[in-house]
Structures are given as structure tokens and as C-alpha cells.
Coordinates of C-alpha atoms and ligand atoms in Angstrom, one line a residue:
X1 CA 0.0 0.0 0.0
X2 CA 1.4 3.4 -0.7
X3 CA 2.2 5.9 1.5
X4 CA 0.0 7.5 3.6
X5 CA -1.4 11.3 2.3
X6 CA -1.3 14.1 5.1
X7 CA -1.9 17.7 5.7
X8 CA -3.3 19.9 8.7
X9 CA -6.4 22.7 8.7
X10 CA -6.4 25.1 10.6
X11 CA -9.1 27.7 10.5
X12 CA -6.8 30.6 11.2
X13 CA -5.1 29.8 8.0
X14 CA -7.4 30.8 5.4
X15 CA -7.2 31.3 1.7
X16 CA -10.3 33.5 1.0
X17 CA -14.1 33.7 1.0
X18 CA -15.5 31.3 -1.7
X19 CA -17.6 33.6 -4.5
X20 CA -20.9 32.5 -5.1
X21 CA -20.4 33.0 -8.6
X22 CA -17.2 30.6 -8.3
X23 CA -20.2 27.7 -9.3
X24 CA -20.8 29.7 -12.4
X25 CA -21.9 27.8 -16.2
X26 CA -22.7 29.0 -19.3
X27 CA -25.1 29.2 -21.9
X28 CA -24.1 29.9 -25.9
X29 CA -25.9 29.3 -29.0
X30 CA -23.8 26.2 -30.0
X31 CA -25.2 23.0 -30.9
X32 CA -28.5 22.4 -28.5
X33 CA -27.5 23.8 -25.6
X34 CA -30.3 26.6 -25.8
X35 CA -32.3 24.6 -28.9
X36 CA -34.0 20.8 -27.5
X37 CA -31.6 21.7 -24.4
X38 CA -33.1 23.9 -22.3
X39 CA -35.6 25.3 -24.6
X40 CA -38.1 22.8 -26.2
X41 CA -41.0 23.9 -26.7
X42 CA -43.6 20.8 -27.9
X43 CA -41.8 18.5 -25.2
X44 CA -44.4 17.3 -22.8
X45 CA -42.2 18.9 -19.8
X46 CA -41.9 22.4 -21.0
X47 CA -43.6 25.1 -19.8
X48 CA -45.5 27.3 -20.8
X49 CA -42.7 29.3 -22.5
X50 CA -41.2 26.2 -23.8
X51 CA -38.3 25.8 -21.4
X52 CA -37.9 22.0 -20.6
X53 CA -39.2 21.7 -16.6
X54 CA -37.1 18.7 -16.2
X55 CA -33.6 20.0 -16.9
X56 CA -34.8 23.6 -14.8
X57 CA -35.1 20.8 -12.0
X58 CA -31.3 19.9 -13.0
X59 CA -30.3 22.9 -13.0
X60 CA -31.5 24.0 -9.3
X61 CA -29.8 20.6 -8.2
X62 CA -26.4 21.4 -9.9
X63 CA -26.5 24.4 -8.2
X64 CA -25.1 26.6 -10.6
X65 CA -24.8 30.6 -10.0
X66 CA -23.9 33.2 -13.0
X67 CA -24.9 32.0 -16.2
X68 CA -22.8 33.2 -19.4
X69 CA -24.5 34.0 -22.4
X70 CA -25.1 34.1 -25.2
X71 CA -21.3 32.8 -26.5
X72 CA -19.0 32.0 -26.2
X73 CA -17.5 32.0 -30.2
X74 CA -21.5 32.9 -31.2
X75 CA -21.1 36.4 -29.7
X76 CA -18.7 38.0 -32.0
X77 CA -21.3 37.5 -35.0
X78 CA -24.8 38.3 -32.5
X79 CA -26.9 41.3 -32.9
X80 CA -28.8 41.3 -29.6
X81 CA -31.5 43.3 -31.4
X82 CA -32.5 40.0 -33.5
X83 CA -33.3 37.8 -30.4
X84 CA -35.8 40.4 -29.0
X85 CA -39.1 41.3 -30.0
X86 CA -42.1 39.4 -31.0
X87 CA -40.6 35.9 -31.8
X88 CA -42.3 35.3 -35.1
X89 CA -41.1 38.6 -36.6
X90 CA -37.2 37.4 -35.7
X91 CA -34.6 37.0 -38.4
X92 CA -33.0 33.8 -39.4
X93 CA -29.4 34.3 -39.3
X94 CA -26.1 32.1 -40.6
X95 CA -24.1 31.6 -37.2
X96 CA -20.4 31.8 -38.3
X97 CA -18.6 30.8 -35.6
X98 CA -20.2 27.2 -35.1
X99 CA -21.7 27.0 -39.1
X100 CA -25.5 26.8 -38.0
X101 CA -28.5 28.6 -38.6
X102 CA -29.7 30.5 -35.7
X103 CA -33.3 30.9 -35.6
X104 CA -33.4 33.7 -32.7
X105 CA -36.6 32.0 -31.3
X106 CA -34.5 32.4 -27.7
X107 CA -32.7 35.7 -26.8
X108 CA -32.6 38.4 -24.3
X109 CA -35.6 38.1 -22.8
X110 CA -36.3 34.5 -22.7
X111 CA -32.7 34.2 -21.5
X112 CA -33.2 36.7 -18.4
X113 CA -36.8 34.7 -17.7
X114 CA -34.7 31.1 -17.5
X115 CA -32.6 32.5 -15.3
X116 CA -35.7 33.2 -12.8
X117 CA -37.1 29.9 -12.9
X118 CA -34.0 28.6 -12.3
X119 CA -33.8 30.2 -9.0
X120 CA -33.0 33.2 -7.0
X121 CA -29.2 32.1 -7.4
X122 CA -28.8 32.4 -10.9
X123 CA -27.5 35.7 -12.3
X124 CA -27.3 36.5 -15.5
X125 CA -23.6 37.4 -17.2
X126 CA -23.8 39.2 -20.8
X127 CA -21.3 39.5 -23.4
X128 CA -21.6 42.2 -25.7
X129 CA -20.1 41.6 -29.4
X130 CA -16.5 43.7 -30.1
X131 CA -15.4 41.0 -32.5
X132 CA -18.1 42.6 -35.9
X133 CA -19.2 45.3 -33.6
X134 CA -18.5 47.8 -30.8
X135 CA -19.4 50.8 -28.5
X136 CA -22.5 52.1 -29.9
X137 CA -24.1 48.6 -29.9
X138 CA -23.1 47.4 -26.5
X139 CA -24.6 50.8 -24.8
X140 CA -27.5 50.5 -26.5
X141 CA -27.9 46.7 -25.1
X142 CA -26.9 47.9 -21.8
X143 CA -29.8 50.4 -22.0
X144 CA -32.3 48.4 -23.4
X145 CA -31.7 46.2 -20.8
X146 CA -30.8 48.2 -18.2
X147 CA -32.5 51.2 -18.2
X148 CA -35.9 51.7 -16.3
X149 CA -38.0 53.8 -18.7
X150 CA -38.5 57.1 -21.1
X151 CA -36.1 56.7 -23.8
X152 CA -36.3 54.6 -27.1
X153 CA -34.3 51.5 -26.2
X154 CA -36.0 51.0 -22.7
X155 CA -39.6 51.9 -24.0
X156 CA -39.0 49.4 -26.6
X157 CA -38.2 46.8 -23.9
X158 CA -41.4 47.4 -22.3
X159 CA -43.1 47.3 -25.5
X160 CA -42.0 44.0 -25.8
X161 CA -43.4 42.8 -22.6
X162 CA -41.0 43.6 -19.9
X163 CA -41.7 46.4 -17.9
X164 CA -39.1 46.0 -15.2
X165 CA -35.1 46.3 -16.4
X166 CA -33.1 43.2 -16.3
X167 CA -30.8 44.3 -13.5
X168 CA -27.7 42.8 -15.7
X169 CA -24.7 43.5 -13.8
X170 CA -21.9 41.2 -14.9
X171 CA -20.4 41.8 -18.6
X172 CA -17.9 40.1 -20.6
X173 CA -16.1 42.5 -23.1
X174 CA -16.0 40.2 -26.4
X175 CA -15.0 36.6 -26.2
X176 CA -11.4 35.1 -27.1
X177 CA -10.6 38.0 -28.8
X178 CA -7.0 36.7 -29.3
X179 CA -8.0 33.5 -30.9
X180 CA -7.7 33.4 -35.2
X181 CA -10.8 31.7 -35.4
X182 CA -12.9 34.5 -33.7
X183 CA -15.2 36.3 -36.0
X184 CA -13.3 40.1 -35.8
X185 CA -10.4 38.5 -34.2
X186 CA -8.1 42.0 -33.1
X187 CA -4.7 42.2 -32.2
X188 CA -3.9 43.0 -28.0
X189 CA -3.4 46.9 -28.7
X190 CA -6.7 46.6 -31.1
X191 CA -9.1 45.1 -28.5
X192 CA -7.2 46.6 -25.2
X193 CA -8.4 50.2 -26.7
X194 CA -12.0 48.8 -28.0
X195 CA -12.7 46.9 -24.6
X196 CA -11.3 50.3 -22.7
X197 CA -13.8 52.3 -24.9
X198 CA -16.4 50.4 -24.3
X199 CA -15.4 50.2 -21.4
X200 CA -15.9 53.9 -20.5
X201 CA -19.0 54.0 -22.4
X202 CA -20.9 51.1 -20.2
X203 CA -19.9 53.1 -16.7
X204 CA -20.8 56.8 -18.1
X205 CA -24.3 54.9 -18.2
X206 CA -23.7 52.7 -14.9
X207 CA -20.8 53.4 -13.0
X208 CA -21.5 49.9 -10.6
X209 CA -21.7 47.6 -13.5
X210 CA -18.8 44.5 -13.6
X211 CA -16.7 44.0 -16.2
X212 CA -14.8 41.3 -17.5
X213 CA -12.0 42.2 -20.3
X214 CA -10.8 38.8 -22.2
X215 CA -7.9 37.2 -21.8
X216 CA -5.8 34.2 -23.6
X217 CA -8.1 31.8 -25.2
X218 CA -6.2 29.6 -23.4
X219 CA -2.3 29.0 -21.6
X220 CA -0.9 27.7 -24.8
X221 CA -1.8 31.0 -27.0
X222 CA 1.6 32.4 -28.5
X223 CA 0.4 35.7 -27.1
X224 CA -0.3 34.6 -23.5
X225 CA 1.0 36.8 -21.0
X226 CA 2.1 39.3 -23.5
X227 CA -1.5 39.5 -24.5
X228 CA -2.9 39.7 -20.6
X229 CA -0.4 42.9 -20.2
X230 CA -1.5 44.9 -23.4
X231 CA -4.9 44.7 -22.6
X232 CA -5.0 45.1 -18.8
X233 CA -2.3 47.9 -19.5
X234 CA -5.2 49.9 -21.1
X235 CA -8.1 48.5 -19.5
X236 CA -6.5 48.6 -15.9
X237 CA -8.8 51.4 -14.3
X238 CA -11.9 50.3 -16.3
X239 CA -12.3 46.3 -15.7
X240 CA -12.7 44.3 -12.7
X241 CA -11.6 40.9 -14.0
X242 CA -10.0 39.3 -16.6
X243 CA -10.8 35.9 -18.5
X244 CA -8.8 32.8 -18.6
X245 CA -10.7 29.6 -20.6
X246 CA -9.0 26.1 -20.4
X247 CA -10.4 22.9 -21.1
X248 CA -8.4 19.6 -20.8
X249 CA -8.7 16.3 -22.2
X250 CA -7.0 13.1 -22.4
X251 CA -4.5 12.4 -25.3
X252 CA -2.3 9.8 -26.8
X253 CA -3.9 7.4 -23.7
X254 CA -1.8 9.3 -21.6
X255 CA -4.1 9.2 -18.3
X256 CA -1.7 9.5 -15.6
X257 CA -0.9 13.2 -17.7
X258 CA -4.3 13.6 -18.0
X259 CA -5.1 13.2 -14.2
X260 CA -2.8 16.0 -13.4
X261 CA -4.3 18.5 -15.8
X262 CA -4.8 21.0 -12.5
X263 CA -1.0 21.2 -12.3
X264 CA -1.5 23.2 -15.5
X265 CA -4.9 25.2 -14.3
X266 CA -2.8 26.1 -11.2
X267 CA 0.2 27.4 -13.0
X268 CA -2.3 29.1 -15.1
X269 CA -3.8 31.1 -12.8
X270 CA -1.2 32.4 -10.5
X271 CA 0.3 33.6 -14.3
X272 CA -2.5 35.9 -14.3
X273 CA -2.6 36.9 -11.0
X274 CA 1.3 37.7 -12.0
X275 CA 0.5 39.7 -15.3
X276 CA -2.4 41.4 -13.3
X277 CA -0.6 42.2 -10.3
X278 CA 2.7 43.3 -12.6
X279 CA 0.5 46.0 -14.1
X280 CA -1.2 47.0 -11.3
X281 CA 2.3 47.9 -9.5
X282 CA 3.6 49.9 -13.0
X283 CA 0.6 51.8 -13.0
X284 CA 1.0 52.2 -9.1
X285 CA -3.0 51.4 -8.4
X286 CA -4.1 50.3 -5.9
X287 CA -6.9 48.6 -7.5
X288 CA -7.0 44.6 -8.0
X289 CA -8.0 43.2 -10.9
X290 CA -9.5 39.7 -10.1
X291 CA -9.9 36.2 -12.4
X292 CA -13.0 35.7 -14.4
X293 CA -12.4 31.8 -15.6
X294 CA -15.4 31.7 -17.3
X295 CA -14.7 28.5 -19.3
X296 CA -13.3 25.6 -18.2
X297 CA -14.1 21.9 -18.7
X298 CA -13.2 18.4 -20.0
X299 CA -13.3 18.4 -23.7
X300 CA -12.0 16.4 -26.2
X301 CA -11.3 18.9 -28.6
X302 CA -9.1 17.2 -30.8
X303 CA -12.6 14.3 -31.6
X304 CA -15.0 17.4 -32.1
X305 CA -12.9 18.8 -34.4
X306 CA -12.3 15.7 -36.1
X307 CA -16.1 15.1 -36.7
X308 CA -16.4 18.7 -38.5
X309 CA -13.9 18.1 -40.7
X310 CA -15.1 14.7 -42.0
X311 CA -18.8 16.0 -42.3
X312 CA -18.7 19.4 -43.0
X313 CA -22.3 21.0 -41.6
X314 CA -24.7 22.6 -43.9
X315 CA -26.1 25.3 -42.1
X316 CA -28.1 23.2 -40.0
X317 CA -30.7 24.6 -37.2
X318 CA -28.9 23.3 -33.3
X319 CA -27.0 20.4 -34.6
X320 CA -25.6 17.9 -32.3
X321 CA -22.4 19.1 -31.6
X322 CA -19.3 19.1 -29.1
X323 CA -21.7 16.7 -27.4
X324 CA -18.9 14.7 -25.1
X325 CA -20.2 11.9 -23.4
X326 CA -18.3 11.8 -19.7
X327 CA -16.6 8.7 -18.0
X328 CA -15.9 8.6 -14.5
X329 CA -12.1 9.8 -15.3
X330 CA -13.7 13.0 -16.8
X331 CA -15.4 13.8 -13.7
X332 CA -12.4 12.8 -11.4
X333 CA -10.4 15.2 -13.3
X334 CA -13.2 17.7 -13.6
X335 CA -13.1 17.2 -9.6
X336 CA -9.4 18.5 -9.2
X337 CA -10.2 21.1 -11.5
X338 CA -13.1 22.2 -9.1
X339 CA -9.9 21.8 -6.1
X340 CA -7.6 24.0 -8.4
X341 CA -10.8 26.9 -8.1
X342 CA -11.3 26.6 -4.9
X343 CA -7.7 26.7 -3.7
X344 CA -7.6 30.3 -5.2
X345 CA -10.2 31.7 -4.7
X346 CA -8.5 34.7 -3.2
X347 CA -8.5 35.6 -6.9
X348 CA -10.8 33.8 -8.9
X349 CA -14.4 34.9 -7.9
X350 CA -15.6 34.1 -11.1
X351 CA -15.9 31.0 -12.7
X352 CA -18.3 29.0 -15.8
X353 CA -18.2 25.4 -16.1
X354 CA -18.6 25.5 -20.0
X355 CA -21.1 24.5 -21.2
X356 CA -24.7 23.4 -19.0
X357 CA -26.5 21.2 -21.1
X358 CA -25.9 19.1 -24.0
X359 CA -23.2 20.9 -25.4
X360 CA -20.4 19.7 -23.1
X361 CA -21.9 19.6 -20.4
X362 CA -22.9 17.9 -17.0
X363 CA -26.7 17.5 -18.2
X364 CA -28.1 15.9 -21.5
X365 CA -31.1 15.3 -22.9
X366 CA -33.0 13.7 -25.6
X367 CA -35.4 15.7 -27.9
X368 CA -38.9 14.7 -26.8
X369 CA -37.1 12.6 -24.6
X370 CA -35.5 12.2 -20.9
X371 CA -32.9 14.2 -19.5
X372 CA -29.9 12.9 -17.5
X373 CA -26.7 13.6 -15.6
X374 CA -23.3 13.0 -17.0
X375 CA -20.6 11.5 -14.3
X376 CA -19.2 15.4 -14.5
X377 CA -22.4 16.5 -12.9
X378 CA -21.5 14.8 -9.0
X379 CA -18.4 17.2 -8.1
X380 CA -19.6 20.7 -9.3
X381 CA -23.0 19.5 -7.8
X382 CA -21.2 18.9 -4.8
X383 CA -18.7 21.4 -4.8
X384 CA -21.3 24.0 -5.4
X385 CA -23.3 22.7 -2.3
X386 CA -21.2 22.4 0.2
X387 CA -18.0 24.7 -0.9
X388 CA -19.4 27.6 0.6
X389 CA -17.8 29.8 3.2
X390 CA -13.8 29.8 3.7
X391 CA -11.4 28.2 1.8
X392 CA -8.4 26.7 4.2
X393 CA -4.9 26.7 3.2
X394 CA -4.5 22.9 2.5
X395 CA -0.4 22.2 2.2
X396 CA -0.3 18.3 1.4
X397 CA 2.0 16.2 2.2
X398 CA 1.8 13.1 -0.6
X399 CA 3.2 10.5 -2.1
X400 CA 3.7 11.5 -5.5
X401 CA 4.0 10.0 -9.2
X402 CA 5.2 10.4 -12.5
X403 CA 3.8 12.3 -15.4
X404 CA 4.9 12.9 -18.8
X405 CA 4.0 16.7 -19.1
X406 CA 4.3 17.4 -15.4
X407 CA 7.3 15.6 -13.5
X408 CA 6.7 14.2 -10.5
X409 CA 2.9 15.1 -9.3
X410 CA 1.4 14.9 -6.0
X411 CA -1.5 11.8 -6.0
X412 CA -3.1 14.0 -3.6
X413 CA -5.1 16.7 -4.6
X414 CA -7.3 18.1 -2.0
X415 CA -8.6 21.9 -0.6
X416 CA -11.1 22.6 2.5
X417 CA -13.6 24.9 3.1
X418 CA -14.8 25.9 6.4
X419 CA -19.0 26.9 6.8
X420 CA -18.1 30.4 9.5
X421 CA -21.8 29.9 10.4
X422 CA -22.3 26.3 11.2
X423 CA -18.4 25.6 11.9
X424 CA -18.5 22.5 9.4
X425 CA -15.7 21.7 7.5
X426 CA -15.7 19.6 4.0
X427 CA -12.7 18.4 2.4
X428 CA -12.3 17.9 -1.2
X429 CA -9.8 15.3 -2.3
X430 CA -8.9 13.5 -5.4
X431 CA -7.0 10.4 -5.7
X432 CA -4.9 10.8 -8.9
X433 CA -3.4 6.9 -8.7
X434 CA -5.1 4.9 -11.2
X435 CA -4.3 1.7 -9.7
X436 CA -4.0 2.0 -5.8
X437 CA -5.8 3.0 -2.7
X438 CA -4.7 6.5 -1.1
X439 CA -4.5 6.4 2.5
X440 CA -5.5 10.1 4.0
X441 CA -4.6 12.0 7.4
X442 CA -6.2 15.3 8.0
X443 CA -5.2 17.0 11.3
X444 CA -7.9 19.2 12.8
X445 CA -6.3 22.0 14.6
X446 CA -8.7 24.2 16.7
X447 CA -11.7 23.6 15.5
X448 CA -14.8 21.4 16.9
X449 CA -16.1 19.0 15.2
X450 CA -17.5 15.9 16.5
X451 CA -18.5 13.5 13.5
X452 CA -18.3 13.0 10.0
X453 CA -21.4 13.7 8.3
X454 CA -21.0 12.0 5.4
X455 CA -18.1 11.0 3.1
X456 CA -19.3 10.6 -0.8
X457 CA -16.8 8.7 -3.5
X458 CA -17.0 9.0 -7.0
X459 CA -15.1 6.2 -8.6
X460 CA -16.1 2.7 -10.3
X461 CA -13.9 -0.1 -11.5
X462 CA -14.4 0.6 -15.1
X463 CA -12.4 4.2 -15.3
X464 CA -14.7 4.5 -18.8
X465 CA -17.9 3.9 -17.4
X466 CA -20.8 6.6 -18.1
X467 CA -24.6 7.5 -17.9
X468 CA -25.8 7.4 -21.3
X469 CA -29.6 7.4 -22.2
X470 CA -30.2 3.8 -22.1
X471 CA -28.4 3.6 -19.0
X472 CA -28.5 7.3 -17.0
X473 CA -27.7 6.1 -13.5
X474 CA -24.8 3.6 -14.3
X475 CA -22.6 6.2 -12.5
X476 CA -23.6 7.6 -9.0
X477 CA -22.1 8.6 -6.4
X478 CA -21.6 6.3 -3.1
X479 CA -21.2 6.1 0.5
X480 CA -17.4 5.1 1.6
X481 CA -17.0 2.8 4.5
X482 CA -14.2 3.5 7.6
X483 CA -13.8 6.7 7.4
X484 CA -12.9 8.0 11.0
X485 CA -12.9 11.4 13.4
X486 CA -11.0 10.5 16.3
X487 CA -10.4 13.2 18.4
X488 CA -8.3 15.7 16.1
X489 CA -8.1 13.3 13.5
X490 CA -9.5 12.5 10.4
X491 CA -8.7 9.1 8.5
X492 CA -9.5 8.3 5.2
X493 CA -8.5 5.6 2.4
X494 CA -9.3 7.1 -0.8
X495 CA -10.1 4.4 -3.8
X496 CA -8.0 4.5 -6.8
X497 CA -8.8 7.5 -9.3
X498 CA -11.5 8.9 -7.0
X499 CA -13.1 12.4 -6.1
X500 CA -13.8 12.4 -2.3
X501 CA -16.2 15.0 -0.4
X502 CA -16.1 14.3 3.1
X503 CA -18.4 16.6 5.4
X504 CA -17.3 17.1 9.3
X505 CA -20.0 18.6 11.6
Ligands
LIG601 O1 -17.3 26.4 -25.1 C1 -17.1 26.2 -26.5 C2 -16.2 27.3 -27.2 O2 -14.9 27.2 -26.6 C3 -16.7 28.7 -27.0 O3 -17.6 29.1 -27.9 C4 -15.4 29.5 -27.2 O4 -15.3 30.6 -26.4 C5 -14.3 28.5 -26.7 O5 -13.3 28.4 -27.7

């Protein structure tokens, strides 16, 4: 057996308050994520705006908090103004970025009422287009939206049925702005002076509202860093956050590699805290420009990709697309990557798992059919449940392993987060070892807890098995046997390639 796994909590060493908007997802006009996703109108479940009742319910239990919309890649070729307005007078429009048609049957308005049956915890998150357009139309879709009453843009809102403003307070500036393939795709110096414009424009109408300016498309962008500094450089004073997307995925049946994909999310972020933090002491503000990573995810890319290229599309209406089917790996790794959050979450306080349903995502459904959860679904369920309150500073002590892209690599993986009401601690904690039990100390300094209230596994023998229609609940999670509190102790054996939530009231 290997070694055993060890670290100590103590709740006078803290990392940060966990952001409710940490358990963020998003929403983009790709594939069916909105069309027979969440919006399905016909489907005996729907309501009476035809959004699908049963995946709202899977929603609420996933727990999720800001929802991004509408893209994502989509944005850069929207114009808000199609998707508002009486739904049969809407345009039908070629979506470039994902080679679709978009029917514009869902937009602004039936995206703001989703996000209240959903729940009092979802907030909405709106990116405005600079890829094909800029200032003038993202003012005018803040004050359509935005503004109570008496001038064209918010008269025209009410004309269209809703009287009260949508309160939208959370804006993304563009999306991957630095990546080729986005429509309008600008250099750093082009889109750091657009997103400050727009910028300025957005808070001469609002001074409170949030905004996000974009980062790298991802870590392995030539321009990373470099790119991070332009923009901030002239957006400093104006933003409050800045993107980073990632998604990971398992290649060349290099799992071990694979397992350790947070290694890389890590490093990512405390880059960006580095790029922010270097501009912020040039420009000698005092002002702190936190992380918006508002996609992140398993995705296997490289198939998706694949599967364009040998069937090029034909402008087909919500396609079935990007449509990843999850194994228990994917959600242990989507687990650590949920660790890697949570561990800074001095810094990030935003974060979407991309995408929320169908389109990778933790829920799927079936067109006139059932809807299901995906193995991914059990962490950020429970992550977003119970990781509320405190994050501890969790230094493990672990026997390690190798990896091809990362050296030697802890097998443990774990952060804690500490309830300040109730006093109730839960520990996160992967096992990255495909092969062998972890065996797990915690040392509980200070606090008073008297028993664990549960501890839930997700693991299963097959690392490739999955809930699929025929067979949605082949992957759940279970109750582990022998874990122990005694006195200041907790002891735990993690299985093999496992995510681990154990709860101590
Ligand atoms: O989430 C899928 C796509 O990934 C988004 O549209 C884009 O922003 C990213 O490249």
C-alpha cells in the first residue's frame, strides 16, 4: 500500500471567501444547448414558455450561480437586437462561428426569464459583441436592458413585454478576442483600446456595472501573457476581472498526464494573478483586478474537431455538436479542477463550467425525450453545495507520481472549506493513482467537530464507465465505508482515481 497522504487545517489559516459566482456555467448558441436543451418547446415537460421543466429541475440541483450568455464564439457575429421582439417577426441568421443557422426563437428576454425559474441564485452574465461590432451597440444593449424607462431602447423593452429592467450587472467585453478563429479576431493593442472604450461608455451609463476584459483563449496562445499585459495595460482602471478559458482532455492514452491536468490550471492562474498584479504595480493602483475563468471543462477537442472536418455541416438549425459523453475519469479530473478553483479563490471569484447542457456539459437530454446527468455533474453538484464559506490553506503532504508533461505530481489533490456559520468543515480530495488506494490523514487543529457527516466517492472499477440514455444512472455517487474522526483526526482511504467530499459537523 502506498504511503500515507497528510496535511493539517487550521481555521486561522485561510485562503479567501468562496464567490458564489465561483459555481458559475454558461449558456451559448452552440449545438443544443439553448435549442431541445433547455428550450423545447412541444416536449411534454416544457412550460409554458417552452423551457424544458425537467432539466430547470437539473439545474437548481447542480447548483449553478452566473450563467454566461449568449457565446461563447457565437457572440462575436450576435446582434442582440434579433433575439428580442415578438418571436415570429425574428430573423433567421447564418451563425459563423459554429456554421449553424440561428433561428433567434431564444434571446434576451427568454434568457433573463430562465434565469428566474432557475432560482434566485442564478445571475445573468452578458457579453456584448467587439469581435463585428463595438461601443454604440453594446450601450444600446446595456440600455435596453438596463434602463428603467422614457427613452427609445427601454420603451422598446417594455413594449416587448418587460416592464421592469433586467438588472444585468456582470459583462464580458468580447470573447477570445486573441483566438484566429474568432469572427473580428483583433490584435492585444486593437481590443485593449475597444474593450477600454467600451469600457468607458458602459460606466458613463452605470458606474457599478462589472466588467470582464478577455484574456488568452487559453495558456498555450503564443500571445499569453504578453497579451494579458497589453490589454490590462489599457483597461486597468476600467475592468474588474479578466478571462482565462481552459479545457483539458486526455491524449495519446496518456491518463496519468491527463489526471494531473490541474497542475497546468494552477500554474495558469497564478500567471495571471502575476501579469495582473505586474501592471497594477507599474501603473501604481491600488486597484485589483481579479480572475474571471469563465470556461473551463473536460473536452475532447481534438474528436469534435475531427467530426467537422469529416462531415462538414450545412447550415443546419442546433446540430448535435461538441456533445462529449463523460466517464468517470472525466469527472475525477473535472473534480481536481473544481480543487484548483477553490484553492484560489483569493483571486478567482468568477468561474463558468462551460457548457450546461448538452453541449459539453454535465446535463443531456433527448429531444422529446429524458434528461440525464453525466458523471461530471456529482463534483460541481457537490462542490457547489457544500464549498461555501472559507477556503483553508490545505499544504499536502503526498506520495507523488510520474507524469509525462508534469514531473513528478502529488496523488493528492485536496482543498477545505470551512462553513463560518455552522463551523462545518468539508474536504475535497482526489486520488490521482489509477491503480492503488490513497490512505488520508487530516489533522484538525482548533476547531470542533464531532463527527463526519458523510463521506461521498465517486469512482467505479471501469475508469470508462458513463450514464448514457439507455443507461443514465450507471454512474452515482456512493457512501465510503471507515472513514474516522477521532479526536483531532480525520482518516480516510481514498479508492483508486477517485473524487472524495467528506463533510465534518
Ligand atoms: O465552449 C465552447 C467554445 O470554446 C466557446 O464558444 C469558445 O469561447 C471556446 O473556444
Amino acid at each position: 500500500m502506498t504511503r500515507t497522504a497528510r496535511f493539517t487545517l487550521d481555521p486561522a489559516f485561510t485562503i479567501g471567501d468562496v464567490s458564489p459566482r465561483l459555481f458559475g456555467s454558461f449558456v451559448e448558441h452552440l449545438g443544443r444547448c439553448v435549442y431541445d436543451g433547455i428550450h423545447e418547446p412541444g416536449h411534454p415537460a416544457a412550460d409554458e414558455a417552452g423551457l424544458r421543466t425537467d432539466v430547470l429541475e437539473l439545474i437548481r440541483e447542480l447548483g449553478v450561480t452566473a450563467i454566461r450568455y449568449p457565446g461563447g464564439n457565437f457572440v462575436s457575429g450576435y446582434r442582440w437586437e434579433d433575439g428580442v421582439g415578438p418571436v415570429d417577426e425574428r430573423p433567421r441568421r447564418l451563425d459563423l462561428a459554429w456554421r449553424s443557422t440561428e433561428t433567434n426563437r431564444f434571446g434576451l428576454s427568454e434568457y433573463i426569464a430562465f434565469l428566474k425559474k432557475v432560482g434566485p441564485q442564478a445571475e445573468p452574465m452578458m457579453a456584448v459583441n467587439l469581435g463585428t461590432r463595438g461601443v454604440r451597440e453594446a450601450i444600446e444593449l446595456q440600455e435596453y436592458a438596463n434602463h428603467p424607462a422614457g427613452t427609445e431602447l427601454s420603451d422598446r423593452r417594455i413594449a416587448h413585454g418587460d416592464k421592469d429592467p433586467f438588472g444585468i450587472g456582470l459583462w464580458c467585453l468580447g470573447n477570445e478576442m486573441d483566438g484566429p478563429w474568432q469572427t473580428g479576431h483583433k490584435t492585444a493593442e486593437e481590443y485593449g483600446r475597444l474593450a477600454a472604450e467600451t469600457a468607458r461608455a458602459m460606466r458613463q451609463i452605470d458606474p457599478s456595472v462589472e466588467l470582464v476584459a478577455c484574456g488568452s483563449s487559453s495558456r498555450s496562445m503564443p500571445t499569453f501573457a504578453a497579451w494579458e499585459a497589453t490589454v490590462l495595460a489599457e483597461t486597468y482602471d476600467l475592468v474588474d476581472y479578466v478571462s482565462l478559458h481552459a479545457y483539458y482532455e486526455e491524449l495519446d492514452g496518456d491518463r496519468d498526464s491527463f489526471l494531473a491536468s490541474a497542475v497546468d490550471m494552477e500554474s495558469f492562474i497564478e500567471s495571471v494573478v502575476a501579469t495582473c498584479d505586474h501592471i497594477g504595480a507599474r501603473l501604481k493602483s491600488s486597484r485589483r483586478i481579479n480572475l474571471s475563468f469563465d470556461e473551463w471543462n473536460v473536452w475532447y477537442m481534438s474528436r469534435s474537431q475531427k467530426a467537422t472536418e469529416d462531415n462538414p455541416l450545412d447550415w443546419p438549425e442546433a446540430p448535435r455538436l461538441l456533445e462529449d459523453n463523460y466517464t468517470v475519469t472525466d469527472a475525477v479530473v473535472l473534480g481536481t479542477l473544481l480543487i484548483a478553483l477553490l484553492r484560489h479563490a483569493d483571486r478567482v471569484t468568477v468561474a463558468c463550467l462551460a457548457q450546461l447542457v448538452n453541449v459539453i456539459a454535465p446535463i443531456m437530454t433527448e429531444p422529446g425525450g429524458p434528461a440525464w446527468k453525466q458523471t461530471t455533474f456529482f463534483p460541481f453538484a457537490q462542490a457547489a453545495q457544500h464549498g461555501r464559506g472559507r477556503v483553508l490553506d490545505v499544504r499536502v503532504d503526498s506520495p507523488t507520481y510520474r507524469t509525462a508533461k508534469y514531473g513528478e505530481t502529488d496523488l493528492l489533490h485536496a482543498t477545505a472549506v470551512r462553513d463560518p456559520e455552522t463551523g462545518a468543515v468539508t474536504v475535497f480530495a482526489v486520488n490521482r493513482s489509477q491503480d492503488e488506494e490513497l490512505p488520508l490523514e487530516v489533522a484538525l487543529h482548533g476547531f470542533d467537530l464531532a463527527k463526519i457527516a458523510e463521506h461521498r466517492v465517486l469512482a467505479d472499477s471501469d475508469p470508462d464507465a458513463r450514464n448514457t440514455l439507455t443507461e443514465p444512472d450507471r454512474v452515482t455517487p456512493h457512501q465510503a465505508q471507515d472513514t474516522t474522526l477521532d479526536g483531532a483526526v480525520l482518516r480516510a482511504t481514498l479508492e483508486p482515481m477517485s473524487w472524495n467530499m467528506i463533510r465534518l459537523t
